[in-house]
């Protein structure tokens, strides 16, 4: 089969002929119709990710048709249109993942290929109203945003929610989930155009995080926030406690812009704030996320679609974060 293979650090991604995966009982072979990029794939290509091995077939997000079954038990699945939960072996504690937890696309070969093998328990019916590209855009960002916003952030109708750096894959879907819940959603972005796109998706307003007074402007617009979703961290993070309402939750799962700077501890304890880490989510949360998406007929934002062979070009687009939503590869 054809697959995009990362052969060494800083080597270009190339389309190669590789062996088709061999299935074990409990697994299914998915013929990929569309795959999507995550910043994780980008970090791996530049060598900034734990446990990188070469060669690797990248890709955590995928949607496709079940082509083969690992045993008679999974045979009835053949022909089904599915999306893949990329978070595997979460373990028994809903609060945190087990040591065995892994994400499809390293160490296991991922979705930037004609076929991928996946445990049958991680396959879910593709929402029927979504195109292959839209369905592929959903899994990793959708799962992460769902747990961040609802399980950890406890966002409910009427809450004031801030999405920091809305242009990313997780940012756009978090915005859509919060809007669908009836939250009052505000955003930051490095681009005025992306703020306009966010407003079209239902955000109340947004401010460019490059402005020196971005936090004051946000406070003026929104008053204060009950839930903040931040996957960027960096210097701007120090301002977040200032614009929180008492009892607010700041949920973090990435560090695109750096680390957590020095914070004013007094503001955190006096306002009874919580800074909460999260990562991906459980298989149950994945199912709940798909149910939520179907219920609200949410359509993930696809920024651009590239042929699989152009994966290198697609992933370089992430260097400057020029995308709004997800970058997708099609077979
Ligand atoms: N732990 C987990 O489970 C998990 C899951 C998913 C993602 N992540 C991490 O979360 C981060 C986001 O992932 P993604 O896939 O959504 O990435 P992405 O699509 O590449 O988006 C990154 C976004 O970060 C924003 N950004 C960049 N610099 C910023 C700054 N100084 N201040 C505020 N925002 C800034 C940009 O927003 P604008 O374009 O609007 O400027 C950009 O679009 C990555 O670091 C990723 O590794 C972690």
PDB file of C-alpha atoms in Angstrom, residues 90-208:
ATOM      1  CA  UNK A  90      -6.595   4.802  28.196  1.00  0.00           C
ATOM      2  CA  UNK A  91      -6.942   2.453  31.165  1.00  0.00           C
ATOM      3  CA  UNK A  92      -9.332   2.228  34.097  1.00  0.00           C
ATOM      4  CA  UNK A  93      -9.139   5.732  35.594  1.00  0.00           C
ATOM      5  CA  UNK A  94     -11.323   8.307  33.820  1.00  0.00           C
ATOM      6  CA  UNK A  95      -9.300  11.061  35.537  1.00  0.00           C
ATOM      7  CA  UNK A  96      -6.000  10.193  33.860  1.00  0.00           C
ATOM      8  CA  UNK A  97      -4.562   7.864  31.243  1.00  0.00           C
ATOM      9  CA  UNK A  98      -2.610   4.686  32.013  1.00  0.00           C
ATOM     10  CA  UNK A  99       1.094   4.198  31.273  1.00  0.00           C
ATOM     11  CA  UNK A 100       0.025   2.086  28.277  1.00  0.00           C
ATOM     12  CA  UNK A 101      -1.927   4.979  26.711  1.00  0.00           C
ATOM     13  CA  UNK A 102      -0.875   5.694  23.152  1.00  0.00           C
ATOM     14  CA  UNK A 103      -1.949   7.866  20.278  1.00  0.00           C
ATOM     15  CA  UNK A 104      -2.390   6.466  16.782  1.00  0.00           C
ATOM     16  CA  UNK A 105       0.396   7.690  14.475  1.00  0.00           C
ATOM     17  CA  UNK A 106       3.350   6.976  16.829  1.00  0.00           C
ATOM     18  CA  UNK A 107       4.216   4.440  18.098  1.00  0.00           C
ATOM     19  CA  UNK A 108       1.584   2.542  16.018  1.00  0.00           C
ATOM     20  CA  UNK A 109       1.512   3.375  12.310  1.00  0.00           C
ATOM     21  CA  UNK A 110      -1.069   6.050  11.573  1.00  0.00           C
ATOM     22  CA  UNK A 111      -3.601   7.286   9.079  1.00  0.00           C
ATOM     23  CA  UNK A 112      -1.426   8.979   6.422  1.00  0.00           C
ATOM     24  CA  UNK A 113      -1.726   5.804   4.391  1.00  0.00           C
ATOM     25  CA  UNK A 114      -4.064   3.823   2.189  1.00  0.00           C
ATOM     26  CA  UNK A 115      -4.913   1.523   5.096  1.00  0.00           C
ATOM     27  CA  UNK A 116      -4.560   1.625   8.880  1.00  0.00           C
ATOM     28  CA  UNK A 117      -5.178  -1.139  11.410  1.00  0.00           C
ATOM     29  CA  UNK A 118      -7.145  -0.229  14.513  1.00  0.00           C
ATOM     30  CA  UNK A 119      -8.714  -2.081  17.449  1.00  0.00           C
ATOM     31  CA  UNK A 120     -12.413  -2.488  16.616  1.00  0.00           C
ATOM     32  CA  UNK A 121     -13.410  -0.825  19.920  1.00  0.00           C
ATOM     33  CA  UNK A 122     -11.950   2.471  18.630  1.00  0.00           C
ATOM     34  CA  UNK A 123     -14.120   2.606  15.507  1.00  0.00           C
ATOM     35  CA  UNK A 124     -17.322   4.667  15.508  1.00  0.00           C
ATOM     36  CA  UNK A 125     -19.929   5.248  12.808  1.00  0.00           C
ATOM     37  CA  UNK A 126     -19.067   8.289  10.741  1.00  0.00           C
ATOM     38  CA  UNK A 127     -21.699  11.033  11.268  1.00  0.00           C
ATOM     39  CA  UNK A 128     -23.753  10.556   8.109  1.00  0.00           C
ATOM     40  CA  UNK A 129     -24.137  14.267   7.298  1.00  0.00           C
ATOM     41  CA  UNK A 130     -20.364  14.900   7.256  1.00  0.00           C
ATOM     42  CA  UNK A 131     -18.154  14.565   4.174  1.00  0.00           C
ATOM     43  CA  UNK A 132     -15.090  12.348   4.487  1.00  0.00           C
ATOM     44  CA  UNK A 133     -12.906  15.454   4.867  1.00  0.00           C
ATOM     45  CA  UNK A 134     -15.096  16.895   7.618  1.00  0.00           C
ATOM     46  CA  UNK A 135     -15.298  13.556   9.447  1.00  0.00           C
ATOM     47  CA  UNK A 136     -11.504  13.159   9.349  1.00  0.00           C
ATOM     48  CA  UNK A 137     -11.145  16.650  10.854  1.00  0.00           C
ATOM     49  CA  UNK A 138     -13.015  15.644  13.998  1.00  0.00           C
ATOM     50  CA  UNK A 139     -11.354  12.913  16.127  1.00  0.00           C
ATOM     51  CA  UNK A 140      -8.278  14.174  17.988  1.00  0.00           C
ATOM     52  CA  UNK A 141      -9.220  17.849  18.215  1.00  0.00           C
ATOM     53  CA  UNK A 142     -12.858  16.997  18.948  1.00  0.00           C
ATOM     54  CA  UNK A 143     -11.989  14.582  21.738  1.00  0.00           C
ATOM     55  CA  UNK A 144      -9.475  16.965  23.318  1.00  0.00           C
ATOM     56  CA  UNK A 145     -11.804  19.958  23.099  1.00  0.00           C
ATOM     57  CA  UNK A 146     -14.766  17.945  24.447  1.00  0.00           C
ATOM     58  CA  UNK A 147     -12.913  16.809  27.577  1.00  0.00           C
ATOM     59  CA  UNK A 148     -11.302  20.242  28.053  1.00  0.00           C
ATOM     60  CA  UNK A 149     -14.533  22.169  27.748  1.00  0.00           C
ATOM     61  CA  UNK A 150     -17.055  19.851  29.416  1.00  0.00           C
ATOM     62  CA  UNK A 151     -15.341  17.253  31.643  1.00  0.00           C
ATOM     63  CA  UNK A 152     -12.612  19.555  32.939  1.00  0.00           C
ATOM     64  CA  UNK A 153     -13.942  23.068  32.297  1.00  0.00           C
ATOM     65  CA  UNK A 154     -17.547  22.118  33.268  1.00  0.00           C
ATOM     66  CA  UNK A 155     -18.842  24.639  30.724  1.00  0.00           C
ATOM     67  CA  UNK A 156     -22.618  25.028  30.695  1.00  0.00           C
ATOM     68  CA  UNK A 157     -25.169  27.242  28.970  1.00  0.00           C
ATOM     69  CA  UNK A 158     -24.666  30.928  29.676  1.00  0.00           C
ATOM     70  CA  UNK A 159     -21.015  30.584  30.795  1.00  0.00           C
ATOM     71  CA  UNK A 160     -18.560  33.126  29.432  1.00  0.00           C
ATOM     72  CA  UNK A 161     -15.894  31.099  27.640  1.00  0.00           C
ATOM     73  CA  UNK A 162     -12.606  32.312  26.165  1.00  0.00           C
ATOM     74  CA  UNK A 163     -10.823  30.301  23.465  1.00  0.00           C
ATOM     75  CA  UNK A 164      -7.182  31.420  23.275  1.00  0.00           C
ATOM     76  CA  UNK A 165      -5.687  31.142  19.746  1.00  0.00           C
ATOM     77  CA  UNK A 166      -8.940  30.132  18.075  1.00  0.00           C
ATOM     78  CA  UNK A 167      -7.447  29.483  14.629  1.00  0.00           C
ATOM     79  CA  UNK A 168      -6.049  26.047  15.435  1.00  0.00           C
ATOM     80  CA  UNK A 169      -7.755  22.702  14.988  1.00  0.00           C
ATOM     81  CA  UNK A 170      -8.621  22.395  18.668  1.00  0.00           C
ATOM     82  CA  UNK A 171      -9.556  26.085  18.922  1.00  0.00           C
ATOM     83  CA  UNK A 172     -12.149  26.041  16.139  1.00  0.00           C
ATOM     84  CA  UNK A 173     -13.891  22.879  17.345  1.00  0.00           C
ATOM     85  CA  UNK A 174     -13.844  24.093  20.987  1.00  0.00           C
ATOM     86  CA  UNK A 175     -15.515  27.279  19.759  1.00  0.00           C
ATOM     87  CA  UNK A 176     -18.181  25.275  17.905  1.00  0.00           C
ATOM     88  CA  UNK A 177     -18.862  23.021  20.925  1.00  0.00           C
ATOM     89  CA  UNK A 178     -19.162  26.007  23.292  1.00  0.00           C
ATOM     90  CA  UNK A 179     -21.466  27.907  20.928  1.00  0.00           C
ATOM     91  CA  UNK A 180     -23.670  24.800  20.512  1.00  0.00           C
ATOM     92  CA  UNK A 181     -23.949  24.599  24.332  1.00  0.00           C
ATOM     93  CA  UNK A 182     -25.214  28.162  24.558  1.00  0.00           C
ATOM     94  CA  UNK A 183     -22.078  29.668  26.073  1.00  0.00           C
ATOM     95  CA  UNK A 184     -21.079  33.285  25.406  1.00  0.00           C
ATOM     96  CA  UNK A 185     -17.831  32.651  23.564  1.00  0.00           C
ATOM     97  CA  UNK A 186     -14.983  35.111  23.055  1.00  0.00           C
ATOM     98  CA  UNK A 187     -11.738  34.385  21.249  1.00  0.00           C
ATOM     99  CA  UNK A 188      -8.187  35.569  20.736  1.00  0.00           C
ATOM    100  CA  UNK A 189      -6.184  35.110  17.560  1.00  0.00           C
ATOM    101  CA  UNK A 190      -3.081  36.492  15.911  1.00  0.00           C
ATOM    102  CA  UNK A 191      -5.206  37.385  12.876  1.00  0.00           C
ATOM    103  CA  UNK A 192      -8.133  39.769  12.474  1.00  0.00           C
ATOM    104  CA  UNK A 193      -9.416  37.660   9.618  1.00  0.00           C
ATOM    105  CA  UNK A 194      -9.570  34.575  11.858  1.00  0.00           C
ATOM    106  CA  UNK A 195     -11.459  36.579  14.509  1.00  0.00           C
ATOM    107  CA  UNK A 196     -14.010  37.459  11.823  1.00  0.00           C
ATOM    108  CA  UNK A 197     -14.295  33.760  10.873  1.00  0.00           C
ATOM    109  CA  UNK A 198     -14.801  32.902  14.564  1.00  0.00           C
ATOM    110  CA  UNK A 199     -17.598  35.471  14.824  1.00  0.00           C
ATOM    111  CA  UNK A 200     -19.256  33.852  11.790  1.00  0.00           C
ATOM    112  CA  UNK A 201     -19.128  30.560  13.732  1.00  0.00           C
ATOM    113  CA  UNK A 202     -20.943  32.165  16.664  1.00  0.00           C
ATOM    114  CA  UNK A 203     -18.282  33.896  18.787  1.00  0.00           C
ATOM    115  CA  UNK A 204     -19.469  37.140  20.384  1.00  0.00           C
ATOM    116  CA  UNK A 205     -16.202  39.001  19.767  1.00  0.00           C
ATOM    117  CA  UNK A 206     -12.440  38.590  19.714  1.00  0.00           C
ATOM    118  CA  UNK A 207      -9.166  40.426  20.274  1.00  0.00           C
ATOM    119  CA  UNK A 208      -5.761  39.998  18.632  1.00  0.00           C
TER     120      UNK A 208
END
